Amino acid sequence: MKKIKLKKGEEGLSHIPNEELMSLYQTMVKIRGFEERVSSLFSDGLIPGFLHLYIGQEAVASGICENLSKEDYITSTHRGHGHCIAKGADVKKMMAELFGKETGYCKGKGGSMHVVDVEIGILGANGIVGAGMPIAVGAGITAKTNNKGQVVIPFFGEGATGIGYFHEAVNMASVLKLPIIFVCESNQYAEFTPRETHLPVKTIVERGGAYGIESFLVNGNDVVEVYQTMKPIINRVRNGEGPFLVECVTNRWSGHFEGDPQRYRPEGEIDEWKKNDPIKNFRSILTSEYHIQESSLVSIEEAVKLELDEAEKFSRESPFPNELSTLEDVYA
Ligand SMILES: Cc1ncc(C[n+]2csc(CCOP(=O)(O)OP(=O)(O)O)c2C)c(N)n1
């Protein structure tokens, strides 16, 4: 992550270095800003295809990826913008990809669900539910062979734990003792189906236990809790332990995809979750408990807005791919 300059008096006031606190805040604000921006551009008809937004879940990707370096790997999902931004993806190339433009991560041919940047360990968002997990097992075998302390984190939703891939991947990772932390983001719904309808277990942690994996339950709306829980687990993996499973309990505010009117959700439910806004909560803790100055937070917010303005301009002005390139970069 880009290091943030501290003002006098902001250094060393907490057990988490203040640079990291502010970096966490920056990532969360960037994810929220990106999602709000692309939601509006989608409504204007500028973004084709599907968008599955991450608003409400920002604390999970931010708190986890703050502990990672570009040598570590993640695999993502159809709801992948937050994971990719937190892992350091370039928002210009991401937004251009969503626009379907030639300057995007996949030359405009992949769209929202296929953002990938192998150079910084993003092994891909993925439209197939659960499919990131077997890829993570492959990366885990690579990381174990490299023996350089790399960590692999597949992100997935609780709905994906009903898919065979989850069980095969967790079993294989456990048997081979791979350096993987399976991160389940329990956002309470799988598409339009509430958790209690499709899950015969109360927590996904129980599913980790079934494969002999030490598993943890975390408040996924509290970025400090996510960050602090993950730090020692990630260190244990770097030191040769693993795999582990972490379930982060959170909620999505937007529909399953943009345009979903969410009629399947009880009235008032989203408003209740909005009262527990991970960004607002963290912002208020930063000023009240960690003594970060209001002006420092405003600077972060302004810088993020500027970065997103530039990404939007870049995406609008970039060309669409040439028709003749349709058959390039594909397996046949
Ligand atoms: C193998 C497969 N089955 C079904 C779908 C359709 N589908 C897309 S997202 C989704 C629900 C996923 O829920 P969850 O894993 O909890 O992730 P969330 O959307 O909540 O982030 C389904 C069933 C798919 N894309 N892939």
mmCIF file of C-alpha atoms and ligand atoms in Angstrom:
data_model
loop_
_atom_site.group_PDB
_atom_site.id
_atom_site.type_symbol
_atom_site.label_atom_id
_atom_site.label_comp_id
_atom_site.label_asym_id
_atom_site.label_seq_id
_atom_site.Cartn_x
_atom_site.Cartn_y
_atom_site.Cartn_z
ATOM 1 C CA MET A 1 0.000 0.000 0.000
ATOM 2 C CA LYS A 2 1.054 3.584 -0.576
ATOM 3 C CA LYS A 3 2.421 5.040 2.640
ATOM 4 C CA ILE A 4 0.639 8.091 3.989
ATOM 5 C CA LYS A 5 2.505 11.084 5.411
ATOM 6 C CA LEU A 6 1.660 11.798 9.019
ATOM 7 C CA LYS A 7 1.229 15.213 10.563
ATOM 8 C CA LYS A 8 2.984 16.143 13.785
ATOM 9 C CA GLY A 9 1.281 14.592 16.802
ATOM 10 C CA GLU A 10 -0.318 11.801 14.778
ATOM 11 C CA GLU A 11 2.549 9.356 15.154
ATOM 12 C CA GLY A 12 2.617 6.472 17.554
ATOM 13 C CA LEU A 13 -0.621 7.003 19.466
ATOM 14 C CA SER A 14 -1.928 3.482 19.186
ATOM 15 C CA HIS A 15 -0.979 -0.167 19.039
ATOM 16 C CA ILE A 16 -1.642 -0.060 15.285
ATOM 17 C CA PRO A 17 0.808 2.279 13.555
ATOM 18 C CA ASN A 18 -1.096 5.389 12.533
ATOM 19 C CA GLU A 19 0.189 5.142 8.974
ATOM 20 C CA GLU A 20 -1.588 1.822 8.758
ATOM 21 C CA LEU A 21 -4.774 3.195 10.296
ATOM 22 C CA MET A 22 -4.847 5.904 7.683
ATOM 23 C CA SER A 23 -3.972 3.505 4.914
ATOM 24 C CA LEU A 24 -6.923 1.350 6.039
ATOM 25 C CA TYR A 25 -9.179 4.403 5.924
ATOM 26 C CA GLN A 26 -7.892 5.359 2.482
ATOM 27 C CA THR A 27 -8.594 1.889 1.111
ATOM 28 C CA MET A 28 -12.109 1.792 2.518
ATOM 29 C CA VAL A 29 -12.917 5.248 1.166
ATOM 30 C CA LYS A 30 -11.474 4.328 -2.214
ATOM 31 C CA ILE A 31 -13.560 1.170 -2.442
ATOM 32 C CA ARG A 32 -16.768 2.996 -1.426
ATOM 33 C CA GLY A 33 -15.988 5.870 -3.802
ATOM 34 C CA PHE A 34 -15.248 3.508 -6.686
ATOM 35 C CA GLU A 35 -18.475 1.585 -6.145
ATOM 36 C CA GLU A 36 -20.621 4.717 -5.876
ATOM 37 C CA ARG A 37 -18.988 6.157 -8.963
ATOM 38 C CA VAL A 38 -19.462 3.059 -11.134
ATOM 39 C CA SER A 39 -23.026 2.662 -9.863
ATOM 40 C CA SER A 40 -23.835 6.124 -11.155
ATOM 41 C CA LEU A 41 -21.990 5.531 -14.460
ATOM 42 C CA PHE A 42 -23.885 2.257 -14.855
ATOM 43 C CA SER A 43 -27.194 4.127 -14.417
ATOM 44 C CA ASP A 44 -26.051 6.532 -17.140
ATOM 45 C CA GLY A 45 -25.616 3.564 -19.490
ATOM 46 C CA LEU A 46 -21.835 3.902 -19.720
ATOM 47 C CA ILE A 47 -20.975 0.503 -18.218
ATOM 48 C CA PRO A 48 -22.232 -2.638 -19.947
ATOM 49 C CA GLY A 49 -22.890 -6.041 -18.347
ATOM 50 C CA PHE A 50 -23.378 -6.817 -14.689
ATOM 51 C CA LEU A 51 -22.068 -4.976 -11.621
ATOM 52 C CA HIS A 52 -22.073 -6.618 -8.191
ATOM 53 C CA LEU A 53 -21.173 -3.943 -5.681
ATOM 54 C CA TYR A 54 -19.184 -4.318 -2.468
ATOM 55 C CA ILE A 55 -20.690 -1.364 -0.560
ATOM 56 C CA GLY A 56 -21.068 -2.272 3.123
ATOM 57 C CA GLN A 57 -18.297 -4.898 3.056
ATOM 58 C CA GLU A 58 -15.283 -2.569 2.730
ATOM 59 C CA ALA A 59 -13.785 -3.425 6.125
ATOM 60 C CA VAL A 60 -13.144 -7.034 5.096
ATOM 61 C CA ALA A 61 -10.946 -6.573 2.030
ATOM 62 C CA SER A 62 -9.249 -3.501 3.539
ATOM 63 C CA GLY A 63 -8.457 -5.058 6.917
ATOM 64 C CA ILE A 64 -7.096 -8.219 5.311
ATOM 65 C CA CYS A 65 -5.087 -6.830 2.405
ATOM 66 C CA GLU A 66 -3.383 -4.218 4.598
ATOM 67 C CA ASN A 67 -1.421 -7.197 5.966
ATOM 68 C CA LEU A 68 -0.402 -8.472 2.514
ATOM 69 C CA SER A 69 2.341 -7.599 0.061
ATOM 70 C CA LYS A 70 2.314 -7.869 -3.703
ATOM 71 C CA GLU A 71 4.052 -11.247 -3.484
ATOM 72 C CA ASP A 72 0.964 -12.678 -1.749
ATOM 73 C CA TYR A 73 -1.953 -13.984 -3.794
ATOM 74 C CA ILE A 74 -5.683 -13.404 -3.656
ATOM 75 C CA THR A 75 -8.517 -14.882 -5.648
ATOM 76 C CA SER A 76 -11.753 -12.989 -5.862
ATOM 77 C CA THR A 77 -15.394 -13.347 -6.840
ATOM 78 C CA HIS A 78 -18.143 -11.761 -8.949
ATOM 79 C CA ARG A 79 -18.219 -9.069 -6.162
ATOM 80 C CA GLY A 80 -14.525 -8.380 -6.607
ATOM 81 C CA HIS A 81 -13.880 -4.631 -6.948
ATOM 82 C CA GLY A 82 -13.138 -4.195 -3.242
ATOM 83 C CA HIS A 83 -10.683 -7.100 -3.093
ATOM 84 C CA CYS A 84 -8.774 -5.834 -6.142
ATOM 85 C CA ILE A 85 -8.590 -2.228 -4.913
ATOM 86 C CA ALA A 86 -7.428 -3.358 -1.476
ATOM 87 C CA LYS A 87 -4.715 -5.520 -3.082
ATOM 88 C CA GLY A 88 -3.443 -2.465 -4.933
ATOM 89 C CA ALA A 89 -5.119 -2.603 -8.350
ATOM 90 C CA ASP A 90 -4.931 0.506 -10.512
ATOM 91 C CA VAL A 91 -8.410 2.073 -10.426
ATOM 92 C CA LYS A 92 -7.888 3.601 -13.879
ATOM 93 C CA LYS A 93 -7.359 0.213 -15.498
ATOM 94 C CA MET A 94 -10.164 -1.274 -13.422
ATOM 95 C CA MET A 95 -12.693 1.368 -14.389
ATOM 96 C CA ALA A 96 -11.660 1.240 -18.038
ATOM 97 C CA GLU A 97 -12.213 -2.522 -17.934
ATOM 98 C CA LEU A 98 -15.731 -1.982 -16.590
ATOM 99 C CA PHE A 99 -16.359 0.469 -19.438
ATOM 100 C CA GLY A 100 -15.238 -2.249 -21.891
ATOM 101 C CA LYS A 101 -12.345 -0.083 -23.090
ATOM 102 C CA GLU A 102 -9.064 -1.188 -24.653
ATOM 103 C CA THR A 103 -7.037 0.365 -21.803
ATOM 104 C CA GLY A 104 -8.674 -1.879 -19.201
ATOM 105 C CA TYR A 105 -7.020 -4.753 -17.348
ATOM 106 C CA CYS A 106 -8.323 -7.302 -19.890
ATOM 107 C CA LYS A 107 -8.329 -4.914 -22.857
ATOM 108 C CA GLY A 108 -12.028 -4.351 -22.239
ATOM 109 C CA LYS A 109 -12.969 -7.954 -22.973
ATOM 110 C CA GLY A 110 -13.481 -9.199 -19.417
ATOM 111 C CA GLY A 111 -15.532 -6.573 -17.593
ATOM 112 C CA SER A 112 -16.299 -6.282 -13.903
ATOM 113 C CA MET A 113 -16.100 -9.994 -13.066
ATOM 114 C CA HIS A 114 -12.692 -10.611 -14.634
ATOM 115 C CA VAL A 115 -10.336 -7.997 -13.224
ATOM 116 C CA VAL A 116 -6.910 -9.586 -12.909
ATOM 117 C CA ASP A 117 -3.379 -8.338 -12.177
ATOM 118 C CA VAL A 118 -0.976 -11.222 -11.740
ATOM 119 C CA GLU A 119 1.973 -8.841 -11.175
ATOM 120 C CA ILE A 120 0.507 -7.827 -7.805
ATOM 121 C CA GLY A 121 -0.950 -11.216 -6.913
ATOM 122 C CA ILE A 122 -4.548 -10.704 -8.044
ATOM 123 C CA LEU A 123 -5.275 -14.048 -9.649
ATOM 124 C CA GLY A 124 -8.638 -12.874 -10.839
ATOM 125 C CA ALA A 125 -12.174 -11.959 -9.997
ATOM 126 C CA ASN A 126 -14.401 -14.827 -11.068
ATOM 127 C CA GLY A 127 -17.985 -15.094 -12.309
ATOM 128 C CA ILE A 128 -18.219 -18.777 -11.387
ATOM 129 C CA VAL A 129 -19.237 -19.038 -7.744
ATOM 130 C CA GLY A 130 -16.529 -20.803 -5.705
ATOM 131 C CA ALA A 131 -14.099 -21.105 -8.614
ATOM 132 C CA GLY A 132 -11.415 -18.963 -6.976
ATOM 133 C CA MET A 133 -10.821 -21.626 -4.339
ATOM 134 C CA PRO A 134 -9.265 -24.385 -6.466
ATOM 135 C CA ILE A 135 -7.135 -21.686 -8.122
ATOM 136 C CA ALA A 136 -6.001 -20.675 -4.627
ATOM 137 C CA VAL A 137 -5.034 -24.287 -3.930
ATOM 138 C CA GLY A 138 -2.811 -24.198 -7.020
ATOM 139 C CA ALA A 139 -1.293 -20.912 -5.846
ATOM 140 C CA GLY A 140 -0.878 -22.450 -2.403
ATOM 141 C CA ILE A 141 1.145 -25.315 -3.847
ATOM 142 C CA THR A 142 3.301 -22.749 -5.684
ATOM 143 C CA ALA A 143 3.749 -20.682 -2.505
ATOM 144 C CA LYS A 144 4.656 -23.751 -0.475
ATOM 145 C CA THR A 145 7.168 -24.814 -3.111
ATOM 146 C CA ASN A 146 8.673 -21.294 -3.282
ATOM 147 C CA ASN A 147 9.115 -21.382 0.499
ATOM 148 C CA LYS A 148 9.336 -17.579 0.758
ATOM 149 C CA GLY A 149 6.478 -17.041 3.211
ATOM 150 C CA GLN A 150 3.856 -16.107 0.645
ATOM 151 C CA VAL A 151 0.219 -16.239 1.744
ATOM 152 C CA VAL A 152 -2.797 -17.082 -0.413
ATOM 153 C CA ILE A 153 -6.244 -15.685 0.330
ATOM 154 C CA PRO A 154 -9.309 -16.821 -1.569
ATOM 155 C CA PHE A 155 -12.300 -14.548 -0.866
ATOM 156 C CA PHE A 156 -15.779 -16.035 -1.261
ATOM 157 C CA GLY A 157 -19.335 -15.604 -0.006
ATOM 158 C CA GLU A 158 -21.217 -17.967 2.290
ATOM 159 C CA GLY A 159 -23.268 -19.106 -0.718
ATOM 160 C CA ALA A 160 -20.076 -20.512 -2.248
ATOM 161 C CA THR A 161 -19.661 -22.913 0.677
ATOM 162 C CA GLY A 162 -22.500 -24.985 -0.797
ATOM 163 C CA ILE A 163 -20.428 -25.512 -3.947
ATOM 164 C CA GLY A 164 -18.240 -28.605 -4.373
ATOM 165 C CA TYR A 165 -15.180 -26.453 -5.075
ATOM 166 C CA PHE A 166 -15.213 -25.168 -1.492
ATOM 167 C CA HIS A 167 -15.153 -28.659 0.035
ATOM 168 C CA GLU A 168 -12.542 -30.015 -2.371
ATOM 169 C CA ALA A 169 -10.298 -26.978 -1.951
ATOM 170 C CA VAL A 170 -10.494 -26.830 1.854
ATOM 171 C CA ASN A 171 -9.921 -30.578 2.101
ATOM 172 C CA MET A 172 -6.930 -30.507 -0.250
ATOM 173 C CA ALA A 173 -5.434 -27.442 1.458
ATOM 174 C CA SER A 174 -5.790 -29.135 4.834
ATOM 175 C CA VAL A 175 -4.270 -32.427 3.704
ATOM 176 C CA LEU A 176 -1.351 -30.688 1.949
ATOM 177 C CA LYS A 177 -0.948 -28.076 4.750
ATOM 178 C CA LEU A 178 -0.978 -25.189 2.303
ATOM 179 C CA PRO A 179 -0.357 -21.517 3.232
ATOM 180 C CA ILE A 180 -3.959 -20.498 2.561
ATOM 181 C CA ILE A 181 -6.470 -18.518 4.595
ATOM 182 C CA PHE A 182 -9.976 -19.141 3.305
ATOM 183 C CA VAL A 183 -11.941 -15.928 3.862
ATOM 184 C CA CYS A 184 -15.710 -16.231 3.817
ATOM 185 C CA GLU A 185 -17.608 -12.950 3.639
ATOM 186 C CA SER A 186 -20.974 -13.758 5.143
ATOM 187 C CA ASN A 187 -23.076 -10.926 3.757
ATOM 188 C CA GLN A 188 -26.301 -12.769 4.698
ATOM 189 C CA TYR A 189 -27.519 -13.491 1.143
ATOM 190 C CA ALA A 190 -26.577 -15.718 -1.764
ATOM 191 C CA GLU A 191 -28.142 -13.954 -4.714
ATOM 192 C CA PHE A 192 -31.779 -13.627 -3.502
ATOM 193 C CA THR A 193 -31.645 -16.412 -0.918
ATOM 194 C CA PRO A 194 -31.225 -15.583 2.767
ATOM 195 C CA ARG A 195 -28.533 -17.425 4.646
ATOM 196 C CA GLU A 196 -30.834 -19.471 6.892
ATOM 197 C CA THR A 197 -32.627 -20.948 3.846
ATOM 198 C CA HIS A 198 -29.580 -22.553 2.261
ATOM 199 C CA LEU A 199 -27.182 -23.130 5.170
ATOM 200 C CA PRO A 200 -27.725 -26.100 7.496
ATOM 201 C CA VAL A 201 -25.018 -24.760 9.816
ATOM 202 C CA LYS A 202 -25.069 -21.589 11.918
ATOM 203 C CA THR A 203 -21.532 -20.533 10.996
ATOM 204 C CA ILE A 204 -19.089 -21.292 8.198
ATOM 205 C CA VAL A 205 -16.506 -21.752 10.942
ATOM 206 C CA GLU A 206 -18.162 -25.144 11.593
ATOM 207 C CA ARG A 207 -17.434 -26.128 7.997
ATOM 208 C CA GLY A 208 -13.722 -25.406 8.490
ATOM 209 C CA GLY A 209 -13.777 -27.615 11.567
ATOM 210 C CA ALA A 210 -15.084 -30.488 9.457
ATOM 211 C CA TYR A 211 -11.782 -30.466 7.568
ATOM 212 C CA GLY A 212 -9.592 -30.064 10.635
ATOM 213 C CA ILE A 213 -8.903 -26.397 9.952
ATOM 214 C CA GLU A 214 -8.597 -23.871 12.768
ATOM 215 C CA SER A 215 -11.288 -21.315 12.038
ATOM 216 C CA PHE A 216 -12.168 -17.834 13.304
ATOM 217 C CA LEU A 217 -15.328 -15.726 13.421
ATOM 218 C CA VAL A 218 -14.855 -11.985 12.953
ATOM 219 C CA ASN A 219 -17.044 -8.885 12.897
ATOM 220 C CA GLY A 220 -16.569 -8.019 9.239
ATOM 221 C CA ASN A 221 -17.897 -4.503 9.764
ATOM 222 C CA ASP A 222 -15.091 -3.590 12.132
ATOM 223 C CA VAL A 223 -11.915 -2.943 10.173
ATOM 224 C CA VAL A 224 -9.741 -2.856 13.292
ATOM 225 C CA GLU A 225 -11.025 -6.264 14.379
ATOM 226 C CA VAL A 226 -10.483 -7.704 10.901
ATOM 227 C CA TYR A 227 -6.974 -6.251 10.685
ATOM 228 C CA GLN A 228 -5.967 -7.353 14.166
ATOM 229 C CA THR A 229 -7.402 -10.843 13.848
ATOM 230 C CA MET A 230 -5.757 -11.408 10.507
ATOM 231 C CA LYS A 231 -2.304 -10.098 11.390
ATOM 232 C CA PRO A 232 -1.252 -12.996 13.666
ATOM 233 C CA ILE A 233 -2.976 -15.566 11.454
ATOM 234 C CA ILE A 234 -1.125 -14.275 8.404
ATOM 235 C CA ASN A 235 2.139 -14.347 10.369
ATOM 236 C CA ARG A 236 1.469 -17.942 11.387
ATOM 237 C CA VAL A 237 0.937 -18.854 7.739
ATOM 238 C CA ARG A 238 4.144 -17.079 6.741
ATOM 239 C CA ASN A 239 5.920 -19.178 9.368
ATOM 240 C CA GLY A 240 4.705 -22.452 7.890
ATOM 241 C CA GLU A 241 1.368 -23.005 9.633
ATOM 242 C CA GLY A 242 -1.923 -23.237 7.811
ATOM 243 C CA PRO A 243 -4.385 -23.454 6.307
ATOM 244 C CA PHE A 244 -6.959 -21.451 8.270
ATOM 245 C CA LEU A 245 -10.506 -20.273 7.689
ATOM 246 C CA VAL A 246 -11.906 -16.898 8.701
ATOM 247 C CA GLU A 247 -15.581 -15.987 8.504
ATOM 248 C CA CYS A 248 -16.280 -12.242 8.406
ATOM 249 C CA VAL A 249 -19.866 -11.346 9.240
ATOM 250 C CA THR A 250 -21.039 -8.368 7.222
ATOM 251 C CA ASN A 251 -23.790 -7.195 4.914
ATOM 252 C CA ARG A 252 -24.201 -5.836 1.430
ATOM 253 C CA TRP A 253 -26.204 -2.658 1.059
ATOM 254 C CA SER A 254 -26.729 -2.815 -2.699
ATOM 255 C CA GLY A 255 -28.701 -5.404 -4.601
ATOM 256 C CA HIS A 256 -27.108 -8.671 -5.631
ATOM 257 C CA PHE A 257 -26.379 -6.809 -8.876
ATOM 258 C CA GLU A 258 -27.076 -3.250 -9.922
ATOM 259 C CA GLY A 259 -30.765 -3.014 -10.808
ATOM 260 C CA ASP A 260 -31.875 -5.659 -8.291
ATOM 261 C CA PRO A 261 -34.771 -4.034 -6.358
ATOM 262 C CA GLN A 262 -34.133 -6.321 -3.335
ATOM 263 C CA ARG A 263 -37.811 -7.155 -2.775
ATOM 264 C CA TYR A 264 -36.683 -10.305 -0.977
ATOM 265 C CA ARG A 265 -35.286 -8.263 1.917
ATOM 266 C CA PRO A 266 -37.455 -7.382 4.925
ATOM 267 C CA GLU A 267 -38.363 -3.713 5.217
ATOM 268 C CA GLY A 268 -35.883 -1.718 7.270
ATOM 269 C CA GLU A 269 -33.165 -4.394 7.206
ATOM 270 C CA ILE A 270 -30.730 -2.443 5.043
ATOM 271 C CA ASP A 271 -31.330 0.726 7.094
ATOM 272 C CA GLU A 272 -30.396 -1.186 10.245
ATOM 273 C CA TRP A 273 -27.095 -2.307 8.654
ATOM 274 C CA LYS A 274 -26.467 1.232 7.397
ATOM 275 C CA LYS A 275 -26.522 2.408 11.014
ATOM 276 C CA ASN A 276 -23.459 0.175 11.405
ATOM 277 C CA ASP A 277 -21.552 1.737 8.512
ATOM 278 C CA PRO A 278 -17.969 0.370 8.661
ATOM 279 C CA ILE A 279 -16.493 3.570 7.222
ATOM 280 C CA LYS A 280 -18.417 6.047 9.374
ATOM 281 C CA ASN A 281 -17.668 4.002 12.485
ATOM 282 C CA PHE A 282 -13.963 3.803 11.701
ATOM 283 C CA ARG A 283 -13.800 7.517 10.856
ATOM 284 C CA SER A 284 -15.245 8.437 14.212
ATOM 285 C CA ILE A 285 -12.884 6.080 16.083
ATOM 286 C CA LEU A 286 -9.905 7.527 14.192
ATOM 287 C CA THR A 287 -10.616 11.022 15.454
ATOM 288 C CA SER A 288 -11.908 10.185 18.939
ATOM 289 C CA GLU A 289 -9.675 7.270 19.993
ATOM 290 C CA TYR A 290 -6.606 7.440 17.777
ATOM 291 C CA HIS A 291 -6.376 11.254 17.666
ATOM 292 C CA ILE A 292 -6.095 11.462 13.896
ATOM 293 C CA GLN A 293 -6.828 14.994 12.778
ATOM 294 C CA GLU A 294 -10.023 15.700 10.865
ATOM 295 C CA SER A 295 -7.976 17.559 8.234
ATOM 296 C CA SER A 296 -5.895 14.425 7.530
ATOM 297 C CA LEU A 297 -9.046 12.432 6.845
ATOM 298 C CA VAL A 298 -10.439 15.162 4.609
ATOM 299 C CA SER A 299 -7.137 15.138 2.655
ATOM 300 C CA ILE A 300 -7.514 11.402 2.108
ATOM 301 C CA GLU A 301 -11.116 11.824 0.950
ATOM 302 C CA GLU A 302 -10.168 14.608 -1.465
ATOM 303 C CA ALA A 303 -7.219 12.664 -2.893
ATOM 304 C CA VAL A 304 -9.441 9.627 -3.482
ATOM 305 C CA LYS A 305 -12.048 11.776 -5.234
ATOM 306 C CA LEU A 306 -9.362 13.205 -7.496
ATOM 307 C CA GLU A 307 -8.034 9.734 -8.318
ATOM 308 C CA LEU A 308 -11.537 8.565 -9.221
ATOM 309 C CA ASP A 309 -12.176 11.697 -11.322
ATOM 310 C CA GLU A 310 -9.031 10.871 -13.281
ATOM 311 C CA ALA A 311 -10.051 7.223 -13.632
ATOM 312 C CA GLU A 312 -13.456 8.268 -14.959
ATOM 313 C CA LYS A 313 -11.936 10.739 -17.448
ATOM 314 C CA PHE A 314 -9.442 8.091 -18.594
ATOM 315 C CA SER A 315 -12.212 5.513 -19.013
ATOM 316 C CA ARG A 316 -14.541 7.846 -20.881
ATOM 317 C CA GLU A 317 -11.780 8.964 -23.256
ATOM 318 C CA SER A 318 -10.221 5.537 -23.919
ATOM 319 C CA PRO A 319 -11.118 3.759 -27.182
ATOM 320 C CA PHE A 320 -13.135 0.552 -27.413
ATOM 321 C CA PRO A 321 -11.120 -2.463 -28.585
ATOM 322 C CA ASN A 322 -10.795 -2.973 -32.295
ATOM 323 C CA GLU A 323 -13.209 -5.627 -33.657
ATOM 324 C CA LEU A 324 -10.254 -7.493 -35.155
ATOM 325 C CA SER A 325 -8.866 -8.121 -31.655
ATOM 326 C CA THR A 326 -11.931 -10.188 -30.684
ATOM 327 C CA LEU A 327 -10.152 -13.492 -31.214
ATOM 328 C CA GLU A 328 -6.901 -12.437 -29.577
ATOM 329 C CA ASP A 329 -6.122 -13.524 -25.979
ATOM 330 C CA VAL A 330 -8.617 -16.409 -26.069
ATOM 331 C CA TYR A 331 -8.080 -20.139 -25.794
ATOM 332 C CA ALA A 332 -9.636 -22.159 -28.606
HETATM 333 C C1 LIG B 1 -21.361 -22.145 -10.262
HETATM 334 C C2 LIG B 1 -22.337 -21.000 -10.237
HETATM 335 N N1 LIG B 1 -23.605 -21.226 -9.814
HETATM 336 C C3 LIG B 1 -24.499 -20.196 -9.774
HETATM 337 C C4 LIG B 1 -24.137 -18.934 -10.190
HETATM 338 C C5 LIG B 1 -25.125 -17.774 -10.102
HETATM 339 N N2 LIG B 1 -24.784 -16.941 -8.957
HETATM 340 C C6 LIG B 1 -24.058 -15.823 -9.097
HETATM 341 S S1 LIG B 1 -23.723 -15.106 -7.638
HETATM 342 C C7 LIG B 1 -24.576 -16.268 -6.781
HETATM 343 C C8 LIG B 1 -24.686 -16.201 -5.273
HETATM 344 C C9 LIG B 1 -23.368 -16.165 -4.613
HETATM 345 O O1 LIG B 1 -23.536 -15.939 -3.233
HETATM 346 P P1 LIG B 1 -22.301 -15.786 -2.306
HETATM 347 O O2 LIG B 1 -21.288 -16.801 -2.651
HETATM 348 O O3 LIG B 1 -22.788 -15.763 -0.913
HETATM 349 O O4 LIG B 1 -21.685 -14.371 -2.718
HETATM 350 P P2 LIG B 1 -22.335 -12.911 -2.622
HETATM 351 O O5 LIG B 1 -23.080 -12.676 -3.911
HETATM 352 O O6 LIG B 1 -23.223 -12.887 -1.445
HETATM 353 O O7 LIG B 1 -21.184 -12.004 -2.508
HETATM 354 C C10 LIG B 1 -25.104 -17.226 -7.646
HETATM 355 C C11 LIG B 1 -25.897 -18.371 -7.205
HETATM 356 C C12 LIG B 1 -22.813 -18.761 -10.657
HETATM 357 N N3 LIG B 1 -22.381 -17.575 -11.075
HETATM 358 N N4 LIG B 1 -21.932 -19.788 -10.634
#
